[in-house]
mmCIF file of C-alpha atoms in Angstrom:
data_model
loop_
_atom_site.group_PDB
_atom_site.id
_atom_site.type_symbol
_atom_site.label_atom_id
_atom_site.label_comp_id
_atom_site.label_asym_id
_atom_site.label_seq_id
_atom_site.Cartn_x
_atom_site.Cartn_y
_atom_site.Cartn_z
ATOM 1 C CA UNK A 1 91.751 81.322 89.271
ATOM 2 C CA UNK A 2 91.729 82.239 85.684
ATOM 3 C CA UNK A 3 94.233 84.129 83.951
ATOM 4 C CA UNK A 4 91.980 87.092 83.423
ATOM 5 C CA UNK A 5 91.407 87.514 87.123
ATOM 6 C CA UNK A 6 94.942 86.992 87.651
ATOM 7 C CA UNK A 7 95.651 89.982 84.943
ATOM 8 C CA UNK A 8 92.629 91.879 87.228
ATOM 9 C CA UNK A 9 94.288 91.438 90.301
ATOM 10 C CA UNK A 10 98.038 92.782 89.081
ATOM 11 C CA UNK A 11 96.457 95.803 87.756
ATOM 12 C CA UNK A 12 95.147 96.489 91.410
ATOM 13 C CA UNK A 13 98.130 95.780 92.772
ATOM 14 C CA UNK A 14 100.022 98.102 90.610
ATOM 15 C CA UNK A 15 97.142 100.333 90.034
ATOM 16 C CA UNK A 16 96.358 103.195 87.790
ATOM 17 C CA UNK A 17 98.447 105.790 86.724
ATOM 18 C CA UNK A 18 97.399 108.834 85.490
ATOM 19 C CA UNK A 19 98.297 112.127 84.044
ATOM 20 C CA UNK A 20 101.941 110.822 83.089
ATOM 21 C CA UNK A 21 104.001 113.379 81.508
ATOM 22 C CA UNK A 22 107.609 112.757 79.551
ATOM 23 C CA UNK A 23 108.810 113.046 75.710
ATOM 24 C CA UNK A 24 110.899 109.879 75.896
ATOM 25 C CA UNK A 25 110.638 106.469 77.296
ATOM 26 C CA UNK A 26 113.216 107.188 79.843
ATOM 27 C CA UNK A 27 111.170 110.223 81.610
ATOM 28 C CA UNK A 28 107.684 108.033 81.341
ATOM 29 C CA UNK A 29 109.012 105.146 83.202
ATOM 30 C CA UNK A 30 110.865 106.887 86.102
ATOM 31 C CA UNK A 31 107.582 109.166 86.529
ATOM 32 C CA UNK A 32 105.986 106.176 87.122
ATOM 33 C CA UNK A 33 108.145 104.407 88.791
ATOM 34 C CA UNK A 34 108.876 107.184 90.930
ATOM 35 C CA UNK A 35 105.175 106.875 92.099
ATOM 36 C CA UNK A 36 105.325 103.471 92.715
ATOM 37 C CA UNK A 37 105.037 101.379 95.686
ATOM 38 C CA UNK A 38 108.227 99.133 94.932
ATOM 39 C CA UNK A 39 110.055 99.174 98.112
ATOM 40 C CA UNK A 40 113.106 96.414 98.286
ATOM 41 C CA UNK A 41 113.836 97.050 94.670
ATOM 42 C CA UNK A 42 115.965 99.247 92.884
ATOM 43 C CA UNK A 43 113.990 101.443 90.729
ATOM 44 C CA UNK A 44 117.177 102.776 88.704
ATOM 45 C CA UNK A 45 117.669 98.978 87.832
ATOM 46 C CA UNK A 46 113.801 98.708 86.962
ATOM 47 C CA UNK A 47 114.181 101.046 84.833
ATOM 48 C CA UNK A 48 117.104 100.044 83.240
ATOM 49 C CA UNK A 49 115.472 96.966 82.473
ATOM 50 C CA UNK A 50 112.567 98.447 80.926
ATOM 51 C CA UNK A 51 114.530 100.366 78.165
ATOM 52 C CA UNK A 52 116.998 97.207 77.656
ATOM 53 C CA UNK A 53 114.100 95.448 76.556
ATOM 54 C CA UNK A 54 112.722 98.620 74.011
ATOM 55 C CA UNK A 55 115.938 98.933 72.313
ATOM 56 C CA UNK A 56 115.785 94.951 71.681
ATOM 57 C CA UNK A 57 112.281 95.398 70.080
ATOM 58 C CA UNK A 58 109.038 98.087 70.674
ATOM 59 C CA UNK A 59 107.027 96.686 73.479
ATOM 60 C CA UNK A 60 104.593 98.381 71.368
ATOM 61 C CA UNK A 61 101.372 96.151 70.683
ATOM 62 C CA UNK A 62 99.484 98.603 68.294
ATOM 63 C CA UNK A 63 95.862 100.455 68.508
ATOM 64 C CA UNK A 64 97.574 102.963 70.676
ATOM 65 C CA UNK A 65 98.666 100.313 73.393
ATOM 66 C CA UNK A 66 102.401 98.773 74.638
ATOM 67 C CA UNK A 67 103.329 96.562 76.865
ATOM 68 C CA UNK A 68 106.434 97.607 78.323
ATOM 69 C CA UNK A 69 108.169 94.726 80.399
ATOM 70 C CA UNK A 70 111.805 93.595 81.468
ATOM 71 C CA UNK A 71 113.435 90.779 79.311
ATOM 72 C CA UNK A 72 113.481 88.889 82.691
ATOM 73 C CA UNK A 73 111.247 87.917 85.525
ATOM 74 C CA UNK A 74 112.416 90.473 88.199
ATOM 75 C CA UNK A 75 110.005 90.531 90.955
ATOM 76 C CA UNK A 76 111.154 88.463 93.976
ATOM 77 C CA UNK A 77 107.642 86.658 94.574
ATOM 78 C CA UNK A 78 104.631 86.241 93.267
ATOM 79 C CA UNK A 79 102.983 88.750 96.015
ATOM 80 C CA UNK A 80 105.177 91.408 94.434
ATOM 81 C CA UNK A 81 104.329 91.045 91.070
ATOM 82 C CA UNK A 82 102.034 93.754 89.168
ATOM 83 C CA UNK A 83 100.786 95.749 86.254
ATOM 84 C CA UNK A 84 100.978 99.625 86.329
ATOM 85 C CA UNK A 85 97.982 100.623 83.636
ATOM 86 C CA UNK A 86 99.821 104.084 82.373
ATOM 87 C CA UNK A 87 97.449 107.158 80.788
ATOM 88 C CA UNK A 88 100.272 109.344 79.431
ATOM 89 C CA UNK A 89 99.164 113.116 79.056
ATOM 90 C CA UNK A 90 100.406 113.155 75.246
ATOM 91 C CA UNK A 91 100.799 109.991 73.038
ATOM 92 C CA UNK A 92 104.187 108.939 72.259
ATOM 93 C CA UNK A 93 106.013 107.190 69.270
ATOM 94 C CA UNK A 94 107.204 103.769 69.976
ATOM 95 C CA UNK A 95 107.451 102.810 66.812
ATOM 96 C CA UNK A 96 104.430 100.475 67.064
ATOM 97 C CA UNK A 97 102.918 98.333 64.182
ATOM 98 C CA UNK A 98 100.344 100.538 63.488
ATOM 99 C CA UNK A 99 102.179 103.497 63.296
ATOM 100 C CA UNK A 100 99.848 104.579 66.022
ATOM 101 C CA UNK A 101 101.003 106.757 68.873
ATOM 102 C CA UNK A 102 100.886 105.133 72.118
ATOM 103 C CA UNK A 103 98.743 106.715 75.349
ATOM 104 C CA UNK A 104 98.143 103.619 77.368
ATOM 105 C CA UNK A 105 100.938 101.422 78.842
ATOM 106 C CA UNK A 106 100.356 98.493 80.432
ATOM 107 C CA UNK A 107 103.994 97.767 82.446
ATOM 108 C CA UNK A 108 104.728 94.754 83.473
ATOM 109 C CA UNK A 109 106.191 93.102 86.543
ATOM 110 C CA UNK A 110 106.436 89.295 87.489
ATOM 111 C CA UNK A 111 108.446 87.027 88.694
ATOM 112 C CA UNK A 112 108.407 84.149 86.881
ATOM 113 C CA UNK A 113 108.065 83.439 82.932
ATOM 114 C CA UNK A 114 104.878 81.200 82.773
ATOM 115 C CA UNK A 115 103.052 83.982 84.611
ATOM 116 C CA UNK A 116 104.742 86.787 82.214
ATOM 117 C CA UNK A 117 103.510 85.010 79.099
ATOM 118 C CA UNK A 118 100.248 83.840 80.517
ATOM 119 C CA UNK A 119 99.558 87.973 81.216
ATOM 120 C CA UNK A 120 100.886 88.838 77.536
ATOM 121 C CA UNK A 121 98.651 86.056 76.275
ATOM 122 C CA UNK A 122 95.611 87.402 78.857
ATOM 123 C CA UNK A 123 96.615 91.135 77.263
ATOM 124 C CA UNK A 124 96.865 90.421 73.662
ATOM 125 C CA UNK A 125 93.197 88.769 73.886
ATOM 126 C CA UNK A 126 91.725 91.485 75.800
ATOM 127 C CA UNK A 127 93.381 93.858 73.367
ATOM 128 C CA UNK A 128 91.199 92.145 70.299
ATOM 129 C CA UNK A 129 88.338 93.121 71.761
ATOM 130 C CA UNK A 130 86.553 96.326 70.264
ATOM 131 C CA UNK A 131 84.572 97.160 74.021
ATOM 132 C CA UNK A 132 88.253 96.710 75.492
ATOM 133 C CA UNK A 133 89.766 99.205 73.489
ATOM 134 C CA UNK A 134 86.750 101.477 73.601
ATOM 135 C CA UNK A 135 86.715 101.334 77.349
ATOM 136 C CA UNK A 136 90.487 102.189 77.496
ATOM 137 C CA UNK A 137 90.101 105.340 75.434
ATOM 138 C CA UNK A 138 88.109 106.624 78.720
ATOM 139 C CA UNK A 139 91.081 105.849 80.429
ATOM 140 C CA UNK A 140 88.908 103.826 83.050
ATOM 141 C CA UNK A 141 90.065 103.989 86.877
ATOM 142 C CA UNK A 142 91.305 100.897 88.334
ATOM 143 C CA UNK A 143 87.902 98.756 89.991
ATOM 144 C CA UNK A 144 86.108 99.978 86.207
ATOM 145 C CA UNK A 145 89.060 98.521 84.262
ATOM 146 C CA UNK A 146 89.269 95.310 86.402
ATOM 147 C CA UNK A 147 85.735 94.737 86.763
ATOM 148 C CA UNK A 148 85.757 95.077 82.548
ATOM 149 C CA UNK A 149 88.336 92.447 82.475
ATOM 150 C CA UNK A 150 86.827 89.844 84.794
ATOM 151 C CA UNK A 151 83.974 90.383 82.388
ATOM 152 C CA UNK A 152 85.832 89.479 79.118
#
């Protein structure tokens, strides 16, 4: 399987969030989170991990997009690891490259480094892509934005 369908698949197993509301980091990962089907973890530590990793260095990638991820694989298997795509309700500053406000999030969850990089590689390629970015501005639902993927 190739690492775009692999990128495909996480995002339907972590699916599409919509509608997310919060004026900090902190409030935009627990919403989601809190939605989340993540049961045997510990979503206080998730989250923990998530804003570790942002005060290191923004896990935003520019053109309104981040990428926010733990510093470590946390996910006990591979059948638990994921992608929640995140449409926030207002754009947020994450301090990204572009100076752009971010309104799509695209967090992260694996369980291994090699697949973590291979899905930040997969991500950063789609994200060059002029139709990718124009299709994410609809905020697409999950089968569009996978089906898009596969495509690229």
């Amino acid at each position: 399987m190739n690492v775009e369908c692999d990128v495909a698949k996480l995002i339907r197993k972590g699916g599409v969030v919509t509608n997310v509301s919060g004026s900090t980091l902190s409030e935009i990962y627990e919403s989601v989170l809190k939605q989340s089907d993540l049961s045997g973890y510990d979503k206080n530590t998730l989250l923990t991990e998530l804003l570790e990793r942002e005060k290191v260095l923004s896990t935003a990638v520019g053109n309104t997009v981040a990428i926010p991820h733990p510093r470590r694989p946390l996910m006990k298997t591979e059948e638990d690891q994921r992608i929640f795509v995140v449409y926030l309700n207002e754009p947020i500053d994450m301090k990204a490259p572009d100076s752009l406000k971010v309104s799509t999030l695209f967090m992260l969850f694996t369980s291994n480094s090699q697949t973590h990089l291979k899905v930040l590689s997969s991500l950063a390629k789609a994200l060059h892509s002029l139709e990718f970015k124009r299709e994410l501005e609809k905020k697409p639902s999950v089968e569009i934005l996978c089906d898009f993927i596969n495509r690229l």
